[in-house]
Coordinates of N, CA and C in Angstrom, one line a residue:
X1 N 72.1 101.8 102.5 CA 72.5 101.6 104.0 C 72.3 100.2 104.4
X2 N 73.5 99.7 105.0 CA 73.3 98.3 105.5 C 72.1 98.2 106.5
X3 N 71.4 97.1 106.5 CA 70.2 96.9 107.3 C 70.7 96.3 108.7
X4 N 71.5 95.3 108.8 CA 71.8 94.6 110.0 C 73.0 95.3 110.7
X5 N 74.0 95.5 110.0 CA 75.2 96.1 110.6 C 75.4 97.6 110.6
X6 N 74.6 98.3 110.1 CA 74.6 99.8 110.0 C 75.1 100.6 111.4
X7 N 74.5 100.1 112.5 CA 74.9 100.7 113.9 C 76.4 100.5 114.1
X8 N 77.0 99.5 113.7 CA 78.3 99.1 114.0 C 79.5 99.6 113.0
X9 N 79.0 100.3 111.9 CA 79.9 100.5 110.8 C 80.1 102.0 110.7
X10 N 81.3 102.4 110.5 CA 81.5 104.0 110.3 C 81.0 104.4 109.0
X11 N 80.7 105.6 109.0 CA 79.9 106.2 107.7 C 80.7 105.9 106.3
X12 N 82.0 106.1 106.5 CA 82.7 106.0 105.2 C 82.6 104.6 104.7
X13 N 82.6 103.6 105.5 CA 82.4 102.3 105.1 C 81.0 102.0 104.4
X14 N 80.0 102.7 105.1 CA 78.6 102.5 104.6 C 78.6 103.2 103.2
X15 N 79.2 104.4 103.1 CA 79.2 105.1 101.8 C 80.0 104.2 100.7
X16 N 81.0 103.5 101.1 CA 81.9 102.6 100.2 C 80.9 101.6 99.6
X17 N 80.2 100.9 100.6 CA 79.2 99.7 100.3 C 78.4 100.1 99.3
X18 N 77.7 101.3 99.5 CA 76.6 101.8 98.5 C 77.2 102.2 97.3
X19 N 78.6 102.7 97.1 CA 79.1 103.1 95.9 C 79.4 101.7 95.1
X20 N 79.9 100.8 95.9 CA 80.3 99.4 95.1 C 79.1 98.9 94.7
X21 N 78.1 98.7 95.4 CA 76.9 98.1 95.0 C 76.2 98.8 93.8
X22 N 76.1 99.9 93.9 CA 75.6 100.8 92.8 C 76.4 100.6 91.5
X23 N 77.7 100.7 91.7 CA 78.4 100.7 90.4 C 78.3 99.4 89.9
X24 N 78.4 98.3 90.7 CA 78.3 96.8 90.1 C 76.9 96.8 89.5
X25 N 75.9 97.2 90.2 CA 74.5 97.1 89.5 C 74.4 97.8 88.2
X26 N 74.9 99.1 88.2 CA 74.8 99.9 87.0 C 75.5 99.3 85.7
X27 N 76.6 98.5 86.0 CA 77.4 97.8 85.0 C 77.2 96.4 84.7
X28 N 76.2 95.9 85.6 CA 75.9 94.5 85.5 C 76.9 93.7 85.9
X29 N 77.8 94.0 86.7 CA 78.9 93.1 87.4 C 78.5 92.4 88.6
X30 N 78.6 91.0 88.6 CA 78.6 90.3 90.0 C 79.8 90.3 90.7
X31 N 79.6 90.0 91.9 CA 80.6 90.1 92.8 C 80.9 88.7 93.7
X32 N 82.1 88.4 94.0 CA 82.4 87.2 94.7 C 83.4 87.5 95.9
X33 N 83.4 86.8 97.0 CA 84.4 87.0 97.9 C 85.1 85.9 98.2
X34 N 86.3 85.9 98.6 CA 87.2 84.7 99.1 C 87.7 85.2 100.5
X35 N 87.4 84.9 101.6 CA 87.8 85.6 102.8 C 88.3 84.4 103.8
X36 N 89.5 84.8 104.5 CA 90.0 84.1 105.5 C 89.8 84.8 106.8
X37 N 90.7 85.9 107.1 CA 90.7 86.5 108.4 C 89.5 87.4 108.7
X38 N 88.8 87.8 107.6 CA 87.6 88.5 107.9 C 86.2 87.6 107.9
X39 N 86.5 86.3 107.9 CA 85.3 85.3 108.2 C 84.1 85.6 107.5
X40 N 83.9 86.3 106.3 CA 82.7 86.5 105.6 C 82.2 87.9 105.9
X41 N 82.8 88.8 106.5 CA 82.5 90.2 106.7 C 82.1 90.9 105.5
X42 N 83.0 90.8 104.5 CA 82.7 91.5 103.2 C 81.5 90.9 102.5
X43 N 81.3 89.6 102.6 CA 80.2 89.1 101.9 C 78.8 89.5 102.6
X44 N 78.9 89.6 104.0 CA 77.8 90.0 104.9 C 77.4 91.3 104.5
X45 N 78.3 92.4 104.5 CA 77.8 93.7 104.1 C 77.3 93.9 102.6
X46 N 77.8 93.1 101.8 CA 77.5 93.2 100.5 C 76.1 92.6 100.2
X47 N 75.5 91.8 101.2 CA 74.2 91.2 101.0 C 73.3 91.9 101.9
X48 N 73.6 93.0 102.6 CA 72.8 93.6 103.6 C 72.1 94.9 103.3
X49 N 72.3 95.3 102.0 CA 71.5 96.4 101.5 C 70.4 96.1 100.6
X50 N 69.3 96.5 101.1 CA 68.0 96.0 100.3 C 68.1 96.8 98.9
X51 N 67.6 95.8 97.9 CA 67.6 96.3 96.6 C 69.0 96.2 95.9
X52 N 70.0 95.9 96.4 CA 71.2 95.7 95.9 C 72.0 94.5 95.9
X53 N 71.6 93.5 96.8 CA 72.2 92.3 97.0 C 72.3 91.4 95.9
X54 N 71.6 91.7 94.8 CA 71.4 90.7 93.8 C 72.8 90.8 92.9
X55 N 73.7 91.8 93.1 CA 74.9 91.8 92.5 C 75.9 90.9 93.1
X56 N 75.5 90.4 94.3 CA 76.5 89.3 95.0 C 76.2 87.9 94.4
X57 N 77.1 87.3 94.0 CA 77.1 86.1 93.4 C 77.3 85.0 94.5
X58 N 78.4 84.9 95.2 CA 78.6 84.1 96.2 C 79.8 84.5 97.1
X59 N 80.1 83.9 98.2 CA 81.2 84.1 99.1 C 81.7 82.7 99.7
X60 N 83.0 82.8 99.6 CA 83.6 81.6 100.2 C 84.5 82.1 101.4
X61 N 84.2 81.4 102.6 CA 85.0 81.6 103.7 C 85.8 80.4 103.9
X62 N 87.2 80.7 103.7 CA 88.3 79.7 103.6 C 89.4 79.9 104.6
X63 N 89.1 79.5 105.8 CA 89.9 79.9 106.9 C 91.2 79.0 107.1
X64 N 90.9 77.7 106.8 CA 92.0 76.8 106.7 C 92.6 76.7 105.4
X65 N 93.9 76.1 105.4 CA 94.6 75.7 104.1 C 93.8 74.9 103.3
X66 N 93.2 73.8 104.0 CA 92.5 72.9 103.3 C 91.3 73.3 102.7
X67 N 90.6 74.4 103.2 CA 89.3 75.0 102.7 C 89.9 75.9 101.4
X68 N 91.0 76.5 101.5 CA 91.5 77.1 100.4 C 91.8 76.1 99.2
X69 N 92.3 75.1 99.4 CA 92.5 74.1 98.4 C 91.3 73.5 97.9
X70 N 90.3 73.1 98.8 CA 89.2 72.4 98.3 C 88.2 73.3 97.6
X71 N 88.0 74.6 98.2 CA 86.9 75.4 97.7 C 87.5 76.2 96.4
X72 N 88.8 76.6 96.4 CA 89.2 77.6 95.6 C 90.3 77.0 94.7
X73 N 90.7 75.8 94.9 CA 91.8 75.1 93.9 C 93.1 75.8 94.3
X74 N 93.3 76.3 95.6 CA 94.7 76.9 95.7 C 95.6 75.7 96.1
X75 N 96.7 75.6 95.3 CA 97.5 74.4 95.6 C 98.2 74.4 97.0
X76 N 98.1 73.2 97.7 CA 98.5 73.1 98.9 C 100.1 73.5 99.1
X77 N 100.8 73.1 97.9 CA 102.2 73.5 97.9 C 102.4 74.9 97.8
X78 N 101.6 75.6 97.1 CA 101.7 77.1 97.0 C 101.6 77.6 98.4
X79 N 100.6 77.1 99.3 CA 100.5 77.6 100.6 C 101.7 77.1 101.4
X80 N 102.1 76.0 101.3 CA 103.4 75.4 102.1 C 104.6 76.3 101.7
X81 N 104.9 76.6 100.6 CA 106.0 77.4 100.0 C 106.1 79.0 100.4
X82 N 104.8 79.5 100.5 CA 104.7 80.8 100.7 C 104.1 81.3 101.9
X83 N 103.3 80.4 102.6 CA 102.6 80.6 103.7 C 101.1 81.2 103.5
X84 N 100.2 80.8 104.0 CA 98.8 81.2 103.8 C 98.5 82.7 103.7
X85 N 99.3 83.4 104.3 CA 99.3 84.9 104.4 C 100.5 85.4 103.5
X86 N 100.1 85.4 102.1 CA 101.1 85.9 101.2 C 100.5 86.3 100.0
X87 N 101.2 86.9 99.2 CA 100.6 87.6 97.8 C 100.3 86.5 97.0
X88 N 101.1 85.4 96.7 CA 100.7 84.4 95.8 C 99.6 83.6 96.2
X89 N 99.2 83.5 97.5 CA 98.0 82.7 98.0 C 96.8 83.7 97.8
X90 N 97.0 84.9 98.1 CA 95.9 85.9 97.9 C 95.5 85.9 96.4
X91 N 96.4 86.0 95.6 CA 96.0 85.9 94.1 C 95.3 84.6 93.8
X92 N 95.9 83.4 94.2 CA 95.3 82.2 93.8 C 93.8 82.2 94.4
X93 N 93.6 82.7 95.5 CA 92.3 82.8 96.1 C 91.4 83.5 95.3
X94 N 91.8 84.7 94.8 CA 90.9 85.7 94.1 C 90.6 85.1 92.6
X95 N 91.8 84.4 92.1 CA 91.4 83.8 90.9 C 90.7 82.6 90.9
X96 N 90.7 81.7 92.0 CA 90.1 80.7 92.2 C 88.5 80.9 92.5
X97 N 88.3 82.1 93.3 CA 87.0 82.5 93.4 C 86.3 82.9 92.2
X98 N 87.0 83.6 91.3 CA 86.3 84.1 90.0 C 86.1 83.0 89.1
X99 N 87.0 82.1 89.1 CA 86.7 80.9 88.2 C 85.6 80.1 88.7
X100 N 85.7 79.9 90.1 CA 84.6 79.0 90.6 C 83.2 79.5 90.7
X101 N 83.0 80.7 90.9 CA 81.8 81.4 91.0 C 81.2 81.8 89.6
X102 N 82.0 82.3 88.6 CA 81.6 82.8 87.4 C 81.1 84.4 87.6
X103 N 81.6 84.9 88.7 CA 81.4 86.4 88.9 C 82.2 87.3 88.0
X104 N 81.9 88.5 88.0 CA 82.5 89.3 87.0 C 83.9 89.9 87.9
X105 N 83.9 89.9 89.2 CA 85.0 90.3 90.0 C 84.9 89.5 91.3
X106 N 86.1 89.2 91.8 CA 86.4 88.6 93.0 C 87.5 89.0 93.8
X107 N 87.0 89.4 95.1 CA 88.2 90.0 96.2 C 88.5 88.9 97.1
X108 N 89.6 88.7 97.3 CA 90.3 87.9 98.3 C 91.1 88.6 99.4
X109 N 90.9 87.9 100.6 CA 91.6 88.5 101.6 C 92.1 87.4 102.7
X110 N 93.5 87.5 102.9 CA 94.2 86.6 103.9 C 95.2 87.2 104.7
X111 N 95.1 87.1 106.0 CA 96.1 87.8 106.7 C 95.9 87.4 108.3
X112 N 96.4 88.0 109.1 CA 96.5 87.9 110.7 C 95.7 89.1 111.2
X113 N 94.3 88.8 111.6 CA 93.6 90.0 112.2 C 94.2 90.1 113.7
X114 N 94.7 89.2 114.4 CA 95.2 89.4 115.6 C 96.5 88.5 115.6
X115 N 96.9 88.1 116.9 CA 98.1 87.5 117.0 C 97.9 86.1 116.4
X116 N 99.1 85.8 115.6 CA 99.0 84.4 114.8 C 100.1 83.6 115.6
X117 N 101.1 83.2 114.9 CA 102.2 82.3 115.5 C 103.1 83.3 116.0
X118 N 104.3 82.8 116.6 CA 105.3 83.6 117.2 C 106.0 84.5 116.1
X119 N 106.2 84.0 114.8 CA 106.8 84.8 113.8 C 105.8 85.5 112.9
X120 N 104.5 85.5 113.2 CA 103.5 86.3 112.5 C 103.2 87.8 112.9
X121 N 103.2 88.5 111.8 CA 102.9 89.9 112.0 C 101.3 90.2 112.3
X122 N 101.1 90.6 113.5 CA 99.6 91.0 113.6 C 99.1 92.0 112.6
X123 N 98.2 92.1 112.0 CA 97.8 93.1 111.2 C 98.2 93.0 109.8
X124 N 99.0 92.1 109.3 CA 99.5 91.8 108.1 C 98.3 91.2 107.3
X125 N 98.0 91.8 106.1 CA 96.9 91.2 105.5 C 97.1 91.6 103.8
X126 N 96.9 90.5 103.2 CA 97.0 90.4 101.7 C 95.7 90.5 101.1
X127 N 95.5 91.4 100.1 CA 94.3 91.4 99.3 C 94.7 91.2 97.8
X128 N 93.7 90.5 97.2 CA 93.7 90.4 95.7 C 92.4 90.6 95.1
X129 N 92.4 91.2 94.0 CA 91.1 91.3 93.2 C 91.4 90.7 91.7
X130 N 90.5 89.9 91.4 CA 90.5 89.2 90.1 C 89.3 89.6 89.3
X131 N 89.5 90.1 88.1 CA 88.4 90.2 87.3 C 88.6 89.9 85.8
X132 N 87.6 89.5 85.1 CA 87.8 88.9 83.7 C 88.5 90.0 82.8
X133 N 89.5 89.4 82.1 CA 90.1 90.4 81.2 C 91.2 91.2 81.6
X134 N 91.4 91.3 83.0 CA 92.4 92.2 83.4 C 93.4 91.5 84.3
X135 N 94.6 91.9 84.5 CA 95.4 91.2 85.4 C 94.9 91.3 86.9
X136 N 95.3 90.4 87.6 CA 95.0 90.4 89.1 C 95.7 91.4 89.9
X137 N 95.0 92.1 90.7 CA 95.8 93.2 91.4 C 95.9 92.7 92.9
X138 N 97.2 93.2 93.5 CA 97.4 92.8 94.8 C 97.8 94.1 95.6
X139 N 97.4 93.8 96.9 CA 97.8 95.0 97.9 C 98.2 94.3 99.1
X140 N 99.1 94.9 99.7 CA 99.6 94.3 101.1 C 99.5 95.4 102.2
X141 N 98.8 95.2 103.1 CA 98.7 96.2 104.2 C 99.2 95.7 105.6
X142 N 99.6 96.7 106.3 CA 100.2 96.5 107.6 C 99.4 97.4 108.6
X143 N 98.4 96.7 109.0 CA 97.3 97.4 110.0 C 97.9 97.7 111.4
X144 N 98.8 96.8 111.8 CA 99.3 96.7 113.3 C 98.6 95.9 114.1
X145 N 99.1 95.8 115.4 CA 98.6 95.0 116.3 C 97.5 95.9 117.1
X146 N 96.5 96.0 116.6 CA 95.2 96.8 117.0 C 94.1 96.1 117.5
X147 N 94.1 94.7 117.4 CA 92.9 93.9 117.8 C 92.3 93.5 116.6
X148 N 91.4 92.3 116.7 CA 90.8 91.6 115.7 C 89.8 92.5 115.1
X149 N 88.9 93.2 116.0 CA 87.8 94.1 115.4 C 88.3 95.2 114.6
X150 N 89.3 96.1 115.1 CA 89.7 97.1 114.3 C 90.5 96.8 113.0
X151 N 91.2 95.6 113.1 CA 91.9 95.2 111.8 C 90.8 94.6 110.7
X152 N 89.8 94.0 111.3 CA 88.9 93.5 110.3 C 88.1 94.6 109.7
X153 N 87.9 95.7 110.4 CA 87.3 96.9 109.8 C 88.1 97.5 108.8
X154 N 89.2 97.5 109.1 CA 90.4 98.2 108.0 C 90.3 97.3 106.9
X155 N 90.4 95.9 107.0 CA 90.1 94.9 105.9 C 88.9 95.1 105.1
X156 N 87.9 95.5 105.7 CA 86.6 95.8 105.0 C 86.7 97.0 104.1
X157 N 87.3 98.0 104.7 CA 87.5 99.3 104.1 C 88.4 99.2 102.7
X158 N 89.6 98.3 103.0 CA 90.5 98.2 102.0 C 89.9 97.3 100.8
X159 N 89.0 96.2 101.2 CA 88.5 95.4 100.2 C 87.5 96.1 99.5
X160 N 86.7 96.9 100.0 CA 85.5 97.8 99.4 C 86.2 98.8 98.4
X161 N 87.2 99.3 98.8 CA 88.0 100.3 97.9 C 88.6 99.5 96.5
X162 N 89.1 98.2 96.8 CA 89.4 97.5 95.7 C 88.5 97.3 94.8
X163 N 87.3 96.8 95.2 CA 86.1 96.5 94.4 C 85.7 97.7 93.8
X164 N 85.6 98.9 94.4 CA 85.1 100.1 93.8 C 85.8 100.4 92.6
X165 N 87.2 100.3 92.6 CA 88.0 100.6 91.6 C 87.8 99.6 90.4
X166 N 87.6 98.3 90.8 CA 87.4 97.3 89.8 C 86.0 97.6 88.9
X167 N 85.1 97.9 89.8 CA 83.7 97.9 89.1 C 83.6 99.3 88.5
X168 N 84.2 100.4 88.9 CA 84.0 101.7 88.2 C 84.9 101.8 87.0
X169 N 85.9 101.0 86.9 CA 86.8 101.1 85.7 C 86.4 100.1 84.6
X170 N 85.1 99.5 84.7 CA 84.6 98.7 83.6 C 84.1 99.6 82.5

């Protein structure tokens, strides 16, 4: 059970957190995060369970394009060509976090938790999961214009599900 955020998290997310951390711990897999629209939320919950946080290697909060390029080596040209909220950028973020951290698995999240620009779809979020020796996995979700908080909780749920699949399939 998370210590700090438990009162604010739905029970299914609490259970996902525990399953991810237990599976990673049992298999000796360390985790990294590369987060944009979630602002470090996934990293926060992965470090909030006493006795399990040692499986967390590190997290990158890369909100700007420059941060994605500087911290994760995402080419600015890739961002300019595809947009920061895109499959290629999510994949590059996950692979960059995996490479930079040395973790066994890295999850990346980039999207619009709320209203973006005039042509941006609120609730559009791209996820990518990179792990050593297997192809990077991508998911695209359309959570809708529900507000930042609800979208970020859905992002947390989706990211944890991807991490769970990655660590239990090792």
